[in-house]
Short mmCIF file of C-alpha atoms and ligand atoms in Angstrom, two decimals:
data_model
loop_
_atom_site.label_atom_id
_atom_site.label_comp_id
_atom_site.label_asym_id
_atom_site.label_seq_id
_atom_site.Cartn_x
_atom_site.Cartn_y
_atom_site.Cartn_z
CA MET A 1 -5.96 -17.95 21.19
CA GLY A 2 -7.91 -20.86 19.89
CA CYS A 3 -8.61 -19.76 16.35
CA CYS A 4 -4.99 -19.11 15.31
CA HIS A 5 -3.96 -22.71 15.15
CA HIS A 6 -6.96 -23.60 13.05
CA TYR A 7 -7.04 -20.50 10.90
CA PHE A 8 -6.16 -22.37 7.71
CA THR A 9 -8.52 -25.30 8.13
CA ALA A 10 -9.64 -26.76 4.81
CA THR A 11 -13.21 -25.94 3.81
CA GLU A 12 -15.62 -27.59 1.34
CA GLY A 13 -14.95 -26.07 -2.12
CA GLY A 14 -12.35 -23.77 -0.58
CA GLU A 15 -8.82 -23.15 -1.79
CA ASP A 16 -6.07 -25.61 -0.84
CA VAL A 17 -3.13 -23.90 -2.53
CA PHE A 18 -1.57 -20.53 -1.88
CA ALA A 19 0.98 -18.79 -4.09
CA VAL A 20 4.05 -16.69 -3.32
CA ASP A 21 4.94 -14.03 -5.89
CA VAL A 22 7.73 -11.61 -5.05
CA SER A 23 9.79 -8.98 -6.86
CA SER A 24 13.54 -9.54 -6.81
CA ILE A 25 14.79 -7.36 -4.00
CA ALA A 26 18.12 -5.67 -3.36
CA TYR A 27 18.09 -4.04 0.08
CA GLY A 28 20.64 -1.98 1.97
CA PRO A 29 22.31 1.40 2.40
CA GLY A 30 23.68 2.53 -0.97
CA ALA A 31 21.45 0.17 -2.97
CA LEU A 32 20.51 3.02 -5.32
CA ASN A 33 24.06 2.99 -6.67
CA GLU A 34 23.27 -0.38 -8.26
CA ALA A 35 20.55 1.07 -10.51
CA GLY A 36 22.70 1.09 -13.66
CA GLU A 37 24.02 -2.46 -13.31
CA GLN A 38 20.57 -3.76 -12.38
CA ALA A 39 19.09 -2.10 -15.48
CA LYS A 40 21.77 -3.61 -17.68
CA ALA A 41 21.19 -7.05 -16.16
CA LEU A 42 17.52 -6.74 -17.14
CA GLY A 43 18.55 -5.95 -20.71
CA ILE A 44 17.49 -2.30 -20.55
CA LYS A 45 19.29 0.02 -22.98
CA ARG A 46 17.00 3.03 -22.76
CA VAL A 47 14.96 3.61 -19.60
CA ALA A 48 12.12 5.92 -18.62
CA LEU A 49 13.13 7.43 -15.27
CA PHE A 50 9.99 8.43 -13.32
CA THR A 51 9.95 10.75 -10.33
CA ASP A 52 8.04 13.80 -9.06
CA LYS A 53 8.90 17.51 -9.04
CA ARG A 54 10.00 17.65 -5.40
CA LEU A 55 12.22 14.56 -5.62
CA ALA A 56 13.71 15.59 -8.95
CA ALA A 57 15.85 18.12 -7.08
CA LEU A 58 17.03 15.66 -4.40
CA GLU A 59 20.13 13.52 -4.37
CA HIS A 60 18.37 10.13 -4.69
CA VAL A 61 17.42 10.90 -8.26
CA ALA A 62 20.91 12.23 -8.97
CA ILE A 63 22.45 8.99 -7.64
CA VAL A 64 20.23 6.84 -9.84
CA ARG A 65 20.89 9.03 -12.89
CA LYS A 66 24.62 8.85 -12.41
CA SER A 67 24.54 5.09 -11.93
CA LEU A 68 22.51 4.66 -15.13
CA GLN A 69 24.86 6.93 -17.07
CA ASN A 70 27.92 5.08 -15.78
CA ALA A 71 26.39 1.84 -17.03
CA GLY A 72 25.72 3.36 -20.44
CA VAL A 73 21.93 3.27 -20.11
CA ASP A 74 20.07 6.02 -22.00
CA ILE A 75 17.56 8.00 -19.92
CA ALA A 76 14.19 9.52 -20.81
CA PHE A 77 13.40 11.70 -17.78
CA TYR A 78 9.86 12.28 -16.45
CA ASP A 79 9.29 14.31 -13.28
CA GLU A 80 5.59 15.00 -13.67
CA ALA A 81 4.33 12.07 -11.58
CA ARG A 82 1.67 13.46 -9.29
CA VAL A 83 1.46 12.92 -5.52
CA GLU A 84 -1.87 11.04 -5.17
CA PRO A 85 -2.14 10.34 -8.92
CA THR A 86 -5.30 10.62 -11.02
CA ASP A 87 -6.55 9.08 -14.26
CA GLU A 88 -5.46 12.32 -15.93
CA SER A 89 -1.93 12.14 -14.54
CA PHE A 90 -1.71 8.45 -15.55
CA LYS A 91 -2.79 9.33 -19.08
CA ALA A 92 -0.16 12.07 -19.31
CA ALA A 93 2.50 9.63 -18.11
CA THR A 94 1.33 7.07 -20.67
CA ARG A 95 1.71 9.59 -23.50
CA PHE A 96 5.25 10.22 -22.30
CA ALA A 97 6.02 6.48 -22.16
CA GLU A 98 4.63 5.95 -25.68
CA GLU A 99 6.77 8.68 -27.15
CA ALA A 100 9.94 7.88 -25.19
CA LYS A 101 10.57 4.59 -27.00
CA VAL A 102 12.12 2.86 -24.00
CA ASP A 103 12.69 -0.79 -23.17
CA GLY A 104 12.29 -0.45 -19.41
CA PHE A 105 11.17 1.75 -16.50
CA ILE A 106 12.77 2.94 -13.30
CA SER A 107 10.79 4.79 -10.64
CA VAL A 108 12.33 6.79 -7.81
CA GLY A 109 9.83 8.02 -5.24
CA GLY A 110 6.90 7.12 -3.04
CA GLY A 111 3.93 4.95 -3.95
CA SER A 112 2.55 7.63 -6.26
CA VAL A 113 5.63 7.61 -8.47
CA MET A 114 5.95 3.81 -8.58
CA ASP A 115 2.23 3.46 -9.33
CA THR A 116 2.49 6.01 -12.14
CA ALA A 117 5.31 4.04 -13.77
CA LYS A 118 3.26 0.82 -13.50
CA ALA A 119 0.24 2.40 -15.17
CA ALA A 120 2.28 4.15 -17.90
CA SER A 121 4.04 0.90 -18.72
CA LEU A 122 0.73 -0.98 -18.87
CA TYR A 123 -1.15 1.44 -21.15
CA ALA A 124 1.86 2.09 -23.37
CA THR A 125 2.31 -1.66 -23.91
CA TYR A 126 -1.34 -2.73 -24.14
CA PRO A 127 -3.29 0.36 -25.22
CA ALA A 128 -6.95 0.22 -24.20
CA ASP A 129 -9.78 2.39 -23.04
CA PHE A 130 -8.66 3.72 -19.65
CA LEU A 131 -11.32 1.88 -17.63
CA ALA A 132 -10.58 -1.47 -19.29
CA TYR A 133 -8.08 -2.72 -16.70
CA VAL A 134 -9.50 -0.82 -13.73
CA ASN A 135 -10.96 -2.95 -10.93
CA ALA A 136 -14.65 -3.78 -11.26
CA PRO A 137 -17.23 -2.48 -10.55
CA VAL A 138 -15.72 0.94 -11.20
CA GLY A 139 -13.93 -0.32 -14.31
CA GLU A 140 -14.22 -3.38 -16.53
CA GLY A 141 -11.66 -5.42 -14.60
CA ARG A 142 -10.23 -6.87 -17.83
CA PRO A 143 -7.11 -8.97 -17.14
CA VAL A 144 -3.77 -7.46 -18.15
CA PRO A 145 -2.89 -9.41 -21.34
CA GLY A 146 0.72 -10.27 -20.55
CA LYS A 147 4.18 -9.26 -19.45
CA LEU A 148 5.27 -5.63 -19.27
CA LYS A 149 8.71 -4.15 -19.83
CA PRO A 150 11.02 -4.57 -16.83
CA HIS A 151 10.45 -2.02 -14.06
CA ILE A 152 12.98 -1.22 -11.33
CA ALA A 153 11.21 0.39 -8.37
CA CYS A 154 13.20 2.50 -5.91
CA PRO A 155 11.04 3.55 -2.95
CA THR A 156 12.01 6.73 -1.10
CA THR A 157 9.40 6.49 1.65
CA SER A 158 8.96 3.58 4.02
CA GLY A 159 5.31 2.94 3.42
CA THR A 160 3.38 1.78 0.44
CA GLY A 161 5.31 -1.37 -0.36
CA SER A 162 4.34 -0.66 -3.97
CA GLU A 163 7.79 -1.87 -5.06
CA CYS A 164 6.69 -5.40 -4.09
CA THR A 165 3.07 -5.40 -5.27
CA GLY A 166 1.12 -5.69 -8.48
CA VAL A 167 -1.28 -2.90 -7.55
CA THR A 168 -1.55 0.70 -8.73
CA VAL A 169 -3.93 3.17 -7.11
CA PHE A 170 -5.31 6.48 -8.38
CA ASP A 171 -8.20 8.96 -8.15
CA LEU A 172 -10.81 8.63 -10.85
CA LEU A 173 -11.65 12.32 -11.13
CA SER A 174 -15.07 11.96 -12.78
CA MET A 175 -16.33 9.80 -9.89
CA LYS A 176 -14.33 11.45 -7.10
CA ALA A 177 -13.30 7.93 -6.16
CA LYS A 178 -10.02 6.21 -5.53
CA THR A 179 -9.65 2.90 -7.29
CA GLY A 180 -6.92 0.80 -8.82
CA ILE A 181 -5.61 -1.85 -11.14
CA ALA A 182 -4.37 -5.19 -9.82
CA SER A 183 -2.36 -7.74 -11.78
CA ARG A 184 0.71 -9.87 -11.21
CA TYR A 185 2.12 -8.35 -14.40
CA LEU A 186 2.26 -4.94 -12.71
CA ARG A 187 4.70 -6.17 -10.09
CA PRO A 188 8.12 -4.55 -10.61
CA ALA A 189 10.84 -6.94 -11.81
CA GLN A 190 13.30 -5.50 -9.31
CA ALA A 191 12.98 -3.49 -6.11
CA LEU A 192 16.01 -1.41 -5.10
CA ILE A 193 15.48 -0.44 -1.50
CA ASP A 194 17.90 2.02 0.05
CA PRO A 195 17.11 2.87 3.68
CA LEU A 196 19.32 5.99 3.49
CA THR A 197 16.47 7.66 1.58
CA THR A 198 14.42 7.82 4.80
CA HIS A 199 16.85 10.14 6.60
CA THR A 200 15.59 13.31 4.94
CA LEU A 201 11.83 12.67 5.04
CA PRO A 202 9.55 15.21 6.80
CA ALA A 203 8.17 13.87 10.12
CA ASN A 204 4.58 13.78 8.90
CA VAL A 205 5.56 11.75 5.83
CA VAL A 206 7.34 9.25 8.09
CA ALA A 207 4.23 9.02 10.30
CA CYS A 208 1.82 8.46 7.40
CA SER A 209 4.12 5.88 5.81
CA ALA A 210 4.64 4.03 9.08
CA PHE A 211 0.91 3.72 9.70
CA ASP A 212 0.41 2.47 6.17
CA VAL A 213 2.95 -0.28 6.97
CA LEU A 214 1.24 -1.07 10.26
CA SER A 215 -2.14 -1.38 8.61
CA HIS A 216 -0.84 -3.45 5.67
CA ALA A 217 0.55 -5.93 8.17
CA LEU A 218 -2.43 -6.04 10.52
CA GLU A 219 -4.97 -6.21 7.70
CA SER A 220 -3.07 -9.01 5.98
CA TYR A 221 -2.73 -10.87 9.25
CA THR A 222 -6.46 -10.62 10.01
CA ALA A 223 -7.63 -11.12 6.40
CA MET A 224 -9.92 -14.00 5.57
CA PRO A 225 -7.91 -17.26 5.53
CA PHE A 226 -7.07 -18.33 1.96
CA THR A 227 -8.76 -21.68 2.63
CA ARG A 228 -12.14 -19.94 2.83
CA ARG A 229 -11.90 -18.43 -0.64
CA THR A 230 -13.60 -20.44 -3.40
CA ARG A 231 -10.99 -22.64 -5.07
CA SER A 232 -9.54 -21.10 -8.24
CA ARG A 233 -9.91 -23.31 -11.30
CA THR A 234 -6.48 -22.41 -12.67
CA PRO A 235 -3.35 -20.82 -11.18
CA ALA A 236 -3.87 -17.78 -13.41
CA GLU A 237 -7.28 -17.19 -11.85
CA ARG A 238 -5.94 -17.20 -8.30
CA PRO A 239 -6.18 -13.59 -7.13
CA MET A 240 -3.24 -11.76 -5.55
CA SER A 241 -5.69 -10.92 -2.75
CA GLN A 242 -5.79 -14.59 -1.88
CA GLY A 243 -6.33 -14.06 1.86
CA ALA A 244 -4.12 -14.64 4.89
CA ASN A 245 -1.69 -17.54 4.45
CA PRO A 246 1.34 -18.98 6.24
CA TRP A 247 3.77 -17.03 4.04
CA SER A 248 2.18 -13.62 4.52
CA ASP A 249 1.89 -14.28 8.27
CA LEU A 250 5.67 -14.35 8.57
CA GLY A 251 6.22 -10.88 7.15
CA CYS A 252 3.21 -9.43 8.97
CA ARG A 253 4.32 -10.45 12.43
CA GLU A 254 7.82 -9.04 12.03
CA ALA A 255 6.56 -5.85 10.36
CA LEU A 256 4.17 -5.29 13.28
CA ARG A 257 6.97 -5.80 15.82
CA LEU A 258 9.21 -3.31 14.04
CA ALA A 259 6.45 -0.74 13.56
CA GLY A 260 5.42 -0.98 17.22
CA ARG A 261 8.99 -0.58 18.39
CA TYR A 262 10.35 2.13 16.07
CA MET A 263 7.46 4.23 14.81
CA VAL A 264 7.34 6.90 17.52
CA ARG A 265 11.13 7.29 17.55
CA ALA A 266 11.34 7.59 13.77
CA VAL A 267 8.69 10.32 13.67
CA THR A 268 9.74 12.40 16.65
CA ASP A 269 13.52 12.36 16.07
CA ALA A 270 14.75 12.92 12.51
CA ALA A 271 18.28 12.07 13.65
CA ASP A 272 17.23 8.57 14.77
CA HIS A 273 18.47 6.81 11.66
CA GLU A 274 18.23 3.38 13.22
CA ALA A 275 14.48 3.81 13.78
CA ARG A 276 13.88 5.17 10.27
CA GLU A 277 15.88 2.41 8.61
CA GLN A 278 14.08 -0.28 10.61
CA LEU A 279 10.78 1.12 9.38
CA MET A 280 12.03 0.76 5.81
CA TRP A 281 12.66 -2.92 6.48
CA ALA A 282 9.21 -3.24 8.08
CA SER A 283 7.72 -1.65 4.98
CA THR A 284 9.49 -4.16 2.74
CA LEU A 285 8.30 -7.11 4.81
CA ALA A 286 4.73 -5.84 4.93
CA GLY A 287 4.82 -5.16 1.18
CA ILE A 288 5.91 -8.71 0.41
CA ALA A 289 3.23 -9.99 2.77
CA PHE A 290 0.22 -8.00 1.64
CA GLY A 291 1.23 -8.38 -1.99
CA ASN A 292 0.43 -12.06 -1.48
CA SER A 293 -2.60 -11.83 0.81
CA GLY A 294 -4.34 -8.51 0.23
CA VAL A 295 -5.59 -5.92 2.69
CA HIS A 296 -9.20 -5.33 3.69
CA VAL A 297 -11.61 -2.84 5.30
CA PRO A 298 -9.35 -0.01 6.58
CA HIS A 299 -7.94 0.33 3.04
CA GLY A 300 -11.42 0.02 1.52
CA MET A 301 -12.72 2.86 3.71
CA ALA A 302 -9.54 4.86 3.03
CA TYR A 303 -10.41 5.05 -0.66
CA ALA A 304 -13.56 6.99 0.28
CA VAL A 305 -11.89 9.06 3.00
CA ALA A 306 -9.14 10.20 0.61
CA GLY A 307 -11.37 10.47 -2.45
CA LEU A 308 -13.96 12.77 -0.84
CA VAL A 309 -11.44 15.11 0.82
CA LYS A 310 -12.79 18.58 1.50
CA ASP A 311 -10.16 21.03 2.64
CA TYR A 312 -7.55 19.09 4.57
CA ARG A 313 -3.94 20.15 3.88
CA PRO A 314 -1.33 18.11 5.75
CA GLU A 315 2.10 19.33 6.74
CA GLY A 316 5.07 18.09 4.73
CA TYR A 317 3.06 17.53 1.52
CA PRO A 318 2.63 19.79 -1.54
CA ASP A 319 0.01 22.34 -0.45
CA ASP A 320 -1.44 23.44 -3.75
CA GLU A 321 -4.52 21.31 -3.15
CA PRO A 322 -6.25 19.44 -0.34
CA ILE A 323 -5.16 15.82 0.12
CA ILE A 324 -5.37 13.19 2.84
CA PRO A 325 -2.14 11.19 2.51
CA HIS A 326 -2.71 7.49 1.92
CA GLY A 327 -1.40 6.18 5.26
CA MET A 328 -3.40 8.78 7.15
CA SER A 329 -6.61 8.00 5.28
CA VAL A 330 -6.12 4.34 6.25
CA ILE A 331 -5.21 4.65 9.91
CA VAL A 332 -8.02 7.03 10.90
CA ASN A 333 -10.35 4.08 10.19
CA ALA A 334 -8.23 1.26 11.53
CA PRO A 335 -8.95 1.21 15.29
CA SER A 336 -12.69 1.26 14.65
CA VAL A 337 -12.48 -1.48 12.00
CA PHE A 338 -10.38 -3.83 14.13
CA ARG A 339 -12.72 -3.29 17.09
CA THR A 340 -15.44 -4.75 14.84
CA THR A 341 -13.55 -7.47 12.94
CA ALA A 342 -12.01 -8.86 16.14
CA ALA A 343 -15.23 -10.80 16.72
CA ALA A 344 -14.44 -12.90 13.60
CA CYS A 345 -10.95 -14.00 14.69
CA PRO A 346 -10.12 -12.61 18.14
CA GLY A 347 -6.92 -14.62 18.50
CA ARG A 348 -5.34 -13.05 15.44
CA HIS A 349 -6.28 -9.56 16.61
CA LEU A 350 -4.76 -10.21 20.04
CA GLU A 351 -1.59 -11.62 18.50
CA GLY A 352 -1.35 -8.57 16.25
CA ALA A 353 -1.73 -6.29 19.27
CA GLU A 354 0.98 -8.21 21.10
CA CYS A 355 3.37 -7.86 18.15
CA LEU A 356 2.67 -4.11 18.23
CA GLY A 357 3.77 -4.02 21.84
CA ALA A 358 0.43 -4.08 23.68
CA ASP A 359 0.19 -5.74 27.07
CA VAL A 360 -2.18 -8.64 26.39
CA ARG A 361 -1.81 -10.40 29.74
CA GLY A 362 -5.19 -11.57 30.97
CA ALA A 363 -6.94 -10.44 27.78
CA GLY A 364 -9.51 -12.86 26.39
CA ASP A 365 -11.37 -13.14 23.12
CA ALA A 366 -13.94 -10.56 24.16
CA ASP A 367 -11.21 -7.96 24.78
CA ALA A 368 -9.32 -8.47 21.51
CA GLY A 369 -10.89 -5.59 19.57
CA GLU A 370 -10.46 -3.13 22.39
CA VAL A 371 -6.85 -4.13 23.05
CA VAL A 372 -5.71 -3.79 19.44
CA GLY A 373 -7.73 -0.60 18.86
CA ALA A 374 -6.30 1.03 21.98
CA ARG A 375 -2.72 0.15 20.99
CA ILE A 376 -3.12 1.79 17.57
CA VAL A 377 -4.62 4.92 19.16
CA GLU A 378 -1.71 4.97 21.60
CA LEU A 379 0.66 5.18 18.60
CA MET A 380 -1.44 7.76 16.73
CA LYS A 381 -1.33 10.40 19.46
CA PRO A 382 2.44 11.03 19.79
CA THR A 383 2.98 10.87 16.02
CA GLY A 384 0.60 13.71 15.17
CA ILE A 385 -2.07 11.71 13.37
CA PRO A 386 -5.48 13.45 13.28
CA ASN A 387 -8.08 12.29 15.77
CA GLY A 388 -10.21 10.04 13.55
CA ILE A 389 -12.12 11.02 10.43
CA ALA A 390 -13.40 14.15 12.19
CA GLY A 391 -9.76 15.21 12.42
CA VAL A 392 -9.53 15.28 8.61
CA GLY A 393 -12.79 17.17 8.14
CA TYR A 394 -15.69 14.69 8.19
CA GLY A 395 -18.78 14.68 10.40
CA GLU A 396 -21.80 12.50 11.08
CA ALA A 397 -23.52 13.99 8.01
CA ASP A 398 -20.80 12.65 5.68
CA ILE A 399 -21.10 9.02 6.74
CA GLU A 400 -23.62 8.03 4.08
CA ALA A 401 -21.38 9.39 1.30
CA LEU A 402 -18.35 7.66 2.82
CA ILE A 403 -20.26 4.35 2.86
CA GLN A 404 -21.27 4.79 -0.79
CA GLY A 405 -17.63 5.52 -1.63
CA THR A 406 -16.49 2.34 0.13
CA LEU A 407 -19.02 -0.19 -1.13
CA PRO A 408 -17.51 -0.40 -4.66
CA GLN A 409 -14.19 -1.58 -3.13
CA GLN A 410 -15.40 -5.18 -3.19
CA ARG A 411 -11.95 -6.64 -3.82
CA LEU A 412 -10.95 -5.32 -0.39
CA LEU A 413 -14.21 -5.81 1.50
CA LYS A 414 -14.42 -9.45 0.42
CA ASN A 415 -10.98 -10.08 1.88
CA ALA A 416 -12.19 -9.21 5.41
CA PRO A 417 -12.54 -12.00 7.97
CA MET A 418 -16.32 -11.40 8.08
CA GLU A 419 -19.01 -10.32 5.65
CA ILE A 420 -19.09 -6.53 5.35
CA GLY A 421 -22.25 -4.68 4.32
CA ALA A 422 -23.47 -1.09 4.51
CA LYS A 423 -24.66 -1.62 8.07
CA HIS A 424 -21.19 -2.67 9.26
CA LEU A 425 -19.59 0.23 7.43
CA HIS A 426 -21.97 2.58 9.20
CA THR A 427 -20.88 1.24 12.59
CA MET A 428 -17.23 1.44 11.61
CA PHE A 429 -17.34 5.00 10.23
CA GLU A 430 -19.33 6.12 13.28
CA GLY A 431 -16.70 4.56 15.54
CA ALA A 432 -13.94 6.23 13.52
CA LEU A 433 -15.25 9.81 13.97
CA SER A 434 -12.92 10.42 16.91
CA TYR A 435 -10.87 8.37 19.35
CA TRP A 436 -9.84 10.71 22.15
ZN1 ZN B 1 -1.61 1.15 1.92
#
């Protein structure tokens, strides 16, 4: 595995410094009961509590509410966060945040809910035209001007890692494209991670979340080394997607081990609390890791796969409209992507496969892509993931549109270990049509 040891070799004009930015984290069964005291410690007297309609009726929200009330924190309640949010749903949440006159935010839910709270806090604090802060080239990519009000993020799925990152993702309806906003200032001040929340999740939600974790970890691990990025002139200019680095490697390797070991159990047996709780820890580790390295092509392609959805309606999700859940839209691309990117750093791909539980004995550089791709496919089958992008409704004829939907995701494509153009994307989408 020659390249691993030299992955962070200094390059002419390249970056020498990497940064570690992390939310404060409180992790463990019952952590949600701390919500009130944590809010008080952050100086919050009146909080906007964000969740979605389905979760609003569940006990996690009730626990957080009670804890806030016991601590004497006033609550402005918002349960209109949308699963797979849009610019419209972000704007509605912003109007709520403006009128609620709060001094902090608390989100209880999956990535969609946490991302909605991030966006509402941003636009309520620094009002601007909606596209101002959105990643270029879709938006203007204007930097977030400064600090936001404190945000306590309480994830209830073991996937997105949004509680640890400064990223918020949404569908821009007018362009039928998924895009996002990225800034250190969006990172929640405090993550409250309670693994008990995973016990009641539908199997398909567990599967999609677990594959999101797996891909965060493997993409971060195989991302371009930070030393190959052009040196930032100031610390403020250093992007959060700074590339693979020794810190993110730590979380990635352990997250991959846990995902490889517990994913199938957690999905196929709802009573296997150990497996589900371990996935929550894997999600946390991967979130901390990719929040400091960035992901790459599978997530870039996922934006197009999810954004152009036709009529796919997954089990376990609200069925009033077609959606491809985030983790699913990522993993249907992943085996094909890693089969291609392995050529750039085969050692890292083989190590990743080994962490996931693949037998890598006798495998050489030339086998790396196949070994890691096959291991992911081996995990997709028993967990009910659709067979490639054809399994979620796409065919050969859609590839051009999918490529056009991916190319604007330059922040992600540039973080790949090799240069990615339309030609590569064509190969990767073609290879992602079906796997078995
Ligand atoms: Zn993701």
